[in-house]
Short mmCIF file of C-alpha atoms in Angstrom, two decimals:
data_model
loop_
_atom_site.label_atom_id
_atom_site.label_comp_id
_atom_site.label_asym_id
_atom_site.label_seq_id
_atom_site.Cartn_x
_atom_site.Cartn_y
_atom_site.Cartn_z
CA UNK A 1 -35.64 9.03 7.10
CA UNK A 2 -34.73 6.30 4.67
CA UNK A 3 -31.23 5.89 3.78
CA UNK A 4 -32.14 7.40 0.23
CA UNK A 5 -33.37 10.48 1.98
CA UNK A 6 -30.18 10.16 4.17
CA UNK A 7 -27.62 10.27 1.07
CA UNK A 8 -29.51 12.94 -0.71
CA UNK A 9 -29.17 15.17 2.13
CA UNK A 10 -25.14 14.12 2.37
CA UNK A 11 -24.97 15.09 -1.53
CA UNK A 12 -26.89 18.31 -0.48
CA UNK A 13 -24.44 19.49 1.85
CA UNK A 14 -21.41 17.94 -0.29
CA UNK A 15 -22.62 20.50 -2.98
CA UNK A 16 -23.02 23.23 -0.42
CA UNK A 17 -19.28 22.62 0.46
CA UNK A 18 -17.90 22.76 -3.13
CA UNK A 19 -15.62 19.99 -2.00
CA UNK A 20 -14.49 17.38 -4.65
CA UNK A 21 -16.25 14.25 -4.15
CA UNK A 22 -17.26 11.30 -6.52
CA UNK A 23 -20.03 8.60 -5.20
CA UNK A 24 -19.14 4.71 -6.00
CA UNK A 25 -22.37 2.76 -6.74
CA UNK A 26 -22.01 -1.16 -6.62
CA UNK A 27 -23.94 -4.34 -6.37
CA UNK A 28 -23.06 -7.33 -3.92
CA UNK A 29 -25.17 -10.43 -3.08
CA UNK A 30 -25.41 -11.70 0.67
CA UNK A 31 -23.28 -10.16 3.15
CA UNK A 32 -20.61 -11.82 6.05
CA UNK A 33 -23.05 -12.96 8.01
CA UNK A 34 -25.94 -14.14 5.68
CA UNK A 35 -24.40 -15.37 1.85
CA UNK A 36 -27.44 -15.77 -0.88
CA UNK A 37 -27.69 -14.48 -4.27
CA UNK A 38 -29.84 -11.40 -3.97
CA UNK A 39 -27.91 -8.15 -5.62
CA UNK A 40 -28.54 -5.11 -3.40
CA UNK A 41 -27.62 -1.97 -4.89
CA UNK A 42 -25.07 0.24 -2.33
CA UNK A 43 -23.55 3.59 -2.69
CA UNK A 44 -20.33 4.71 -0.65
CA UNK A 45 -19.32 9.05 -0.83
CA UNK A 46 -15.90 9.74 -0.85
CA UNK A 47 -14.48 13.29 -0.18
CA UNK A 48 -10.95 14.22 -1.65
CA UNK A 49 -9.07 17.08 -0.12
CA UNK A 50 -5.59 16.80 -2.42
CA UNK A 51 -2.57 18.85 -1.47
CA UNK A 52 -0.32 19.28 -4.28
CA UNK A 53 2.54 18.99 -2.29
CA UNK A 54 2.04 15.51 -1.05
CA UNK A 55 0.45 12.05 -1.51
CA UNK A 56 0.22 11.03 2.13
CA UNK A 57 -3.33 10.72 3.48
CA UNK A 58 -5.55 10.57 6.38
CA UNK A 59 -8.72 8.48 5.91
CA UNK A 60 -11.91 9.19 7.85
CA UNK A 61 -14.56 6.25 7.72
CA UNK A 62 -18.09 6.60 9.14
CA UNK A 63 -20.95 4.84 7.74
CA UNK A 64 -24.67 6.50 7.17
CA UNK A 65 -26.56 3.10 6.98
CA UNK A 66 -28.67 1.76 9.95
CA UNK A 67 -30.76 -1.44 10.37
CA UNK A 68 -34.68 -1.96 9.90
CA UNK A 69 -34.69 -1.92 13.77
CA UNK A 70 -33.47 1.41 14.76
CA UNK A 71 -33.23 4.71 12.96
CA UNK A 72 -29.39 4.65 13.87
CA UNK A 73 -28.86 8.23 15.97
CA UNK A 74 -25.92 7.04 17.40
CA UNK A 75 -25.04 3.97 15.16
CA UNK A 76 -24.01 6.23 13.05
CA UNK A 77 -25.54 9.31 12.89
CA UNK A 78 -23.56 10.61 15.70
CA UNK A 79 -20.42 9.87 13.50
CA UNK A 80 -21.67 10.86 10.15
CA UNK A 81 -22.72 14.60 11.45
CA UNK A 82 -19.31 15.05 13.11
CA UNK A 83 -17.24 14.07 9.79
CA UNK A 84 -19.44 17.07 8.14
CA UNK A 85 -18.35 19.63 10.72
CA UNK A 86 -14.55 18.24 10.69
CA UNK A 87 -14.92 18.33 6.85
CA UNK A 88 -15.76 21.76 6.24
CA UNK A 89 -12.86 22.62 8.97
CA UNK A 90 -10.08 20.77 6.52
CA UNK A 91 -11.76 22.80 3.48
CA UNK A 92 -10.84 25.96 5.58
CA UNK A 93 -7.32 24.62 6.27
CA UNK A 94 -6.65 24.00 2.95
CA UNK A 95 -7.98 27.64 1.79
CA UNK A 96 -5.74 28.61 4.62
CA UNK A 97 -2.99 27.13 3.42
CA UNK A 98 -2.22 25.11 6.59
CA UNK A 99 -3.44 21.42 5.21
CA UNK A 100 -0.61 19.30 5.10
CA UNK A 101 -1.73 15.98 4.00
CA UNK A 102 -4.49 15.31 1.43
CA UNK A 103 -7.79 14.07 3.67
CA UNK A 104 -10.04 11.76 2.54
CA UNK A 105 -13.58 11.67 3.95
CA UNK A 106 -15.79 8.28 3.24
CA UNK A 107 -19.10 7.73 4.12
CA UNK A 108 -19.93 3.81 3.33
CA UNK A 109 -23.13 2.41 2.61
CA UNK A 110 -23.73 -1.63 3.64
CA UNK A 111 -21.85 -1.61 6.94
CA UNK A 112 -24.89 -3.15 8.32
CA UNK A 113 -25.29 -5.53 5.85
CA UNK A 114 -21.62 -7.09 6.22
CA UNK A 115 -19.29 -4.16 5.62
CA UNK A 116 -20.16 -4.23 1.99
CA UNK A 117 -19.40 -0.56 0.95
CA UNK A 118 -16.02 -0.91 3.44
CA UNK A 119 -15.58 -4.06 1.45
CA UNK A 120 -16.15 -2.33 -2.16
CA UNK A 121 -13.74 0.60 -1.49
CA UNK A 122 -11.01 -1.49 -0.52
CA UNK A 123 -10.98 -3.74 -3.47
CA UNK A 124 -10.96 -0.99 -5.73
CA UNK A 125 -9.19 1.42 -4.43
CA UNK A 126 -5.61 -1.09 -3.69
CA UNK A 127 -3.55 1.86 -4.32
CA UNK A 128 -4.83 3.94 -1.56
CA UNK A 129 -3.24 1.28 0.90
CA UNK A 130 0.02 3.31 -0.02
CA UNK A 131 -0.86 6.65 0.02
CA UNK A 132 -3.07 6.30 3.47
CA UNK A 133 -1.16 6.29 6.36
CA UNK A 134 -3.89 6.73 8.49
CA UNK A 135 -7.28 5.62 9.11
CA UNK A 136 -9.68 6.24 11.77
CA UNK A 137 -13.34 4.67 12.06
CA UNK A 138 -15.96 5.80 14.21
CA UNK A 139 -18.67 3.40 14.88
CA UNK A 140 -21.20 3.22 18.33
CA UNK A 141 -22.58 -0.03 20.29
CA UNK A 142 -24.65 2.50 22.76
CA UNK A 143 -26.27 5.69 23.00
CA UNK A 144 -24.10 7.13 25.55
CA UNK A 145 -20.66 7.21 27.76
CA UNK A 146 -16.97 7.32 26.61
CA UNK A 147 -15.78 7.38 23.01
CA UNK A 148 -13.08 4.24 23.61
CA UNK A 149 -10.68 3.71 21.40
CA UNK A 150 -11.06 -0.01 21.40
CA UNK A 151 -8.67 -1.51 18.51
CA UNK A 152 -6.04 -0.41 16.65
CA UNK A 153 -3.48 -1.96 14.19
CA UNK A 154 -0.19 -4.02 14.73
CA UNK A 155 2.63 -2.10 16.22
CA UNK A 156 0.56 0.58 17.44
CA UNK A 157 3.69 2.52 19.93
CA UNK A 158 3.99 5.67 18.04
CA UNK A 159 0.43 5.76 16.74
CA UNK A 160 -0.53 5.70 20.51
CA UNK A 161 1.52 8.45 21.11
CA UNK A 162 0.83 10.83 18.18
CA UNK A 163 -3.15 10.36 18.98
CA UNK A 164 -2.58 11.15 23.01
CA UNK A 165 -1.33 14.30 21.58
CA UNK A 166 -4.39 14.98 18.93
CA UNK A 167 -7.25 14.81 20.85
CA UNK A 168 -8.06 16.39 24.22
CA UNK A 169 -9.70 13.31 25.91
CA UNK A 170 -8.38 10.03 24.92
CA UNK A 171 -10.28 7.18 26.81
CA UNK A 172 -8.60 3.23 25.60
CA UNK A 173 -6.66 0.60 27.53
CA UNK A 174 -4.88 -2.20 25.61
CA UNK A 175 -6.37 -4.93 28.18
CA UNK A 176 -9.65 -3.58 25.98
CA UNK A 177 -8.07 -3.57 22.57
CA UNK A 178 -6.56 -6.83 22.78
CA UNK A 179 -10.26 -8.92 24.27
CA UNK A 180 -11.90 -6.94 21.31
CA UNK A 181 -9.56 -8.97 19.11
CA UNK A 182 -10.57 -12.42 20.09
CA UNK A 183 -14.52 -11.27 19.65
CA UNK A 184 -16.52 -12.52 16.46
CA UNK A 185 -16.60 -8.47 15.68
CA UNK A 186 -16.66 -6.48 12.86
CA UNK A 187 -16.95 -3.09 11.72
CA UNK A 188 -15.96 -1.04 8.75
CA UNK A 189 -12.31 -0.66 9.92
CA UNK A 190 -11.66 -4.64 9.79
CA UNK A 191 -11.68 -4.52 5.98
CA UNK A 192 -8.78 -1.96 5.95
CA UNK A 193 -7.13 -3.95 9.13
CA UNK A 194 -7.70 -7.17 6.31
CA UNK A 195 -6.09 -5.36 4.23
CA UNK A 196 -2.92 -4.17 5.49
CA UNK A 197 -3.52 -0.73 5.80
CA UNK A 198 -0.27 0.18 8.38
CA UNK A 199 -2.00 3.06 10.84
CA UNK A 200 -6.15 1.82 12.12
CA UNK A 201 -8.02 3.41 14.93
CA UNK A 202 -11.31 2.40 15.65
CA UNK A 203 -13.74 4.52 17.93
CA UNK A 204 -17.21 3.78 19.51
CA UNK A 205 -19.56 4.50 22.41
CA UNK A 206 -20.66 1.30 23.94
CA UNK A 207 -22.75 2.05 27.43
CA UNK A 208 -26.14 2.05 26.52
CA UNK A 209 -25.98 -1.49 24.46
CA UNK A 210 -29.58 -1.91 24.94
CA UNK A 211 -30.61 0.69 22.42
CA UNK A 212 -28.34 -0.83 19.92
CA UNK A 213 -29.74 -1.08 16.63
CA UNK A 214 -33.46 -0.90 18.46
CA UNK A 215 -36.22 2.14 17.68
CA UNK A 216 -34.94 3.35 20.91
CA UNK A 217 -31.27 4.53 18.79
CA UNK A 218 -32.85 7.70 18.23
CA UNK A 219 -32.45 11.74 18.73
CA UNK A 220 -34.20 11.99 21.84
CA UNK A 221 -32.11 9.63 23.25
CA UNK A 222 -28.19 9.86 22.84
CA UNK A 223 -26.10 11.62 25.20
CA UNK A 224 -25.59 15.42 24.48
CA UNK A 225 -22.10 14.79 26.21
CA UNK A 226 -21.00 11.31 24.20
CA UNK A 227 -22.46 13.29 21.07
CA UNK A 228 -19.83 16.29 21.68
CA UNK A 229 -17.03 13.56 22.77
CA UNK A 230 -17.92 12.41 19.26
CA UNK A 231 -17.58 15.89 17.61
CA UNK A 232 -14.31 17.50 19.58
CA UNK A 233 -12.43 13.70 18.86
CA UNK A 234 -13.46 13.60 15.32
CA UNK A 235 -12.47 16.92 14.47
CA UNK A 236 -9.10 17.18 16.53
CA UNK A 237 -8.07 14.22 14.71
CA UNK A 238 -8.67 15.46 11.55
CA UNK A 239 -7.33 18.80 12.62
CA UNK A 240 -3.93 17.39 14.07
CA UNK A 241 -3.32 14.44 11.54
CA UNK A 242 -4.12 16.84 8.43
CA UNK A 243 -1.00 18.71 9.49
CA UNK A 244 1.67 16.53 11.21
CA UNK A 245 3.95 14.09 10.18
CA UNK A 246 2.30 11.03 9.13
CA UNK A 247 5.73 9.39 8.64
CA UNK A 248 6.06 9.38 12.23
CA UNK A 249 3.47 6.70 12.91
CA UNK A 250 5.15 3.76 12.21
CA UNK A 251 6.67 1.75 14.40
CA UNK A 252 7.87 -1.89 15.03
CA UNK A 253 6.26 -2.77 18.32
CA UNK A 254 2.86 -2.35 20.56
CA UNK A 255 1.96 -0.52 23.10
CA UNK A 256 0.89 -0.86 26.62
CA UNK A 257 -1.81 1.57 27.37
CA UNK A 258 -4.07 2.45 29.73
CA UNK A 259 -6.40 5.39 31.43
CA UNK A 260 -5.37 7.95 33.84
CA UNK A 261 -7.21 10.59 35.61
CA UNK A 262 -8.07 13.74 33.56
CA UNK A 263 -9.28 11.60 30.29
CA UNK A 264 -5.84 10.73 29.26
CA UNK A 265 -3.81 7.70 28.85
CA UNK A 266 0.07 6.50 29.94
CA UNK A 267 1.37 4.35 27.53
CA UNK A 268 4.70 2.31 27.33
CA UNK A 269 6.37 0.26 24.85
CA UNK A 270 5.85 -3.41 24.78
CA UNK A 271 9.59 -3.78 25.28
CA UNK A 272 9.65 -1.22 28.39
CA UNK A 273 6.90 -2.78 29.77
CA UNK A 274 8.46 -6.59 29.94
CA UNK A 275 11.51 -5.00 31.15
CA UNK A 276 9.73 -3.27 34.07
CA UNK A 277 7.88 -6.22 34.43
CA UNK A 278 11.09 -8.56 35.36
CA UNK A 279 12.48 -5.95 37.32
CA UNK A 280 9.48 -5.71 39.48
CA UNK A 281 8.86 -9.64 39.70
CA UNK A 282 12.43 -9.83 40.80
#
C-alpha cells in the first residue's frame, strides 16, 4: 500500500468511529538527516477525546509512514493498528462515563523523513505542552521479541511506578535507557522530549534488526507474540492513564530500574539506590 492508500484507510475507520478528529497538512524541505530545499507535502491525524471535566491529557504517538525499503509491518504498522483498537476502547469509556482525562490519539506522517510531522505538531500545538501530562510513543527496530521501554523523560521515579502498575508485562532497565541516550537516535518522541513535555515513554521491539526498514518488514513476518505485546501494552496504557491521576507523575528524581522474573520490573529511587549503594560498599 502507499502511504496515501494507508491514510485513506485511517480516515475510513476515523469516520467509522465518529470520533472527533481534524488532519494537519504541512510542507517542510529536507529533513534531520538530509537538509535541501525540496517541499514535501505531510499530513499528521489527530484524535481528540475531551472530557468536560478536565484539561489534563494523555498523548498517544505512533507514526503510519515507512521507508521506500520496507512496507513497514512492524515499523509501524504494528503500532498504528494497536492505537485503533485502544482508540475505540477510550470512545467506549467515555460513553461509559469512566474516561477521566481527555486522550489524544496522533498518527504522524514524516517520521521517516526526520520526524517532520512529530516536528510540525509540536510547533503548533505549544499549548498542549501544558495540558499533556503524558506521552507515550511506540516505535519498532525489529520484527520480533520484547516491547522495551527504552527511554523515558527526566525524573522518571513516579512515572516508573504508575506504568509498572498499567500494563501487565513491563520489560525496561535504566542501564538500557540511559546507553540509548548517548546514541545518535531519534524517533518521534525526541521532539516532545526537545520540547519539554514533563511525562515521555518510548516503546519498541528491537530483536530482529535485520528486517528493519528492508522488504523483509512485512505481515508474514512479525511475531504474532511481539504483535499482541504491542496490542495488550498499548491499550492498558491508554486504559489505566485515561482514568488515574495524571498529577501523580511528577516527580523530582530518576529511577533505578530493572527486570525481574514474571515480565515485571523493581525499581528504586535514585536517592535509595546511592544510599544502598554506600551501605553495601561499606
Amino acid at each position: 500500500m502507499t502511504k496515501k492508500q494507508v491514510r485513506q484507510y485511517l480516515l475510513d475507520v476515523l469516520d467509522g468511529l465518529e470520533c472527533s478528529y481534524e488532519t494537519e497538512t504541512f510542507e517542510a524541505s529536507g529533513d534531520r538527516f538530509h537538509p535541501d530545499d525540496r517541499k514535501v507535502e505531510y499530513t499528521n491525524l489527530l484524535v481528540t477525546i475531551d472530557v468536560p471535566t478536565t484539561t489534563d491529557g494523555v498523548l498517544m504517538v505512533s507514526h503510519y509512514d515507512s521507508t521506500y525499503g520496507g512496507p513497514g509491518a512492524a515499523d509501524d504498522g504494528i503500532s498504528v493498528a494497536s492505537m485503533l483498537v485502544a482508540l475505540e476502547q477510550s470512545l467506549n469509556a467515555y460513553q461509559a462515563g469512566t474516561l477521566k482525562n481527555d486522550m489524544y490519539y496522533l498518527f504522524t506522517d514524516g517520521e521517516e523523513n526526520g520526524m517532520q510531522g512529530a516536528s510540525y505538531f509540536v510547533s503548533e500545538h505549544p499549548d498542549m505542552k501544558e495540558s499533556v501530562k503524558l506521552v507515550a510513543n511506540f516505535e519498532a527496530r525489529g520484527n520480533k521479541g520484547a516491547l522495551l521501554m527504552f527511554q523515558t523523560s527526566p525524573n522518571n521515579n513516579n512515572l516508573l511506578r504508575q506504568l509498572k502498575k498499567a500494563v501487565s508485562h513491563l520489560d525496561s532497565f535504566s542501564v538500557a535507557a540511559s546507553l540509548y541516550a548517548t546514541m545518535p537516535n531519534y524517533t518521534d518522541l525526541t521532539e516532545f522530549l526537545d520540547a519539554g513535555y514533563a511525562s515521555c515513554l518510548d516503546f519498541a521491539m528491537i530483536d530482529g534488526s535485520e528486517t528493519y526498514h528492508q522488504s523483509t518488514d512485512n505481515f508474514e513476518n512479525i511475531s504474532r507474540d511481539s504483535a499482541y505485546r504491542y496490542y495488550e501494552t498499548i491499550t492498558e496504557i491508554a486504559r489505566y492513564f485515561g482514568s488515574s491521576d495524571l498529577d501523580a507523575l511528577t516527580d523530582e528524581e530518576d529511577a533505578v530500574f530493572f527486570p525481574t522474573v514474571g515480565g515485571s520490573v523493581s525499581i528504586f529511587s535514585s536517592s535509595f539506590a546511592k544510599v544502598s549503594m554506600i551501605i553495601l560498599s561499606v
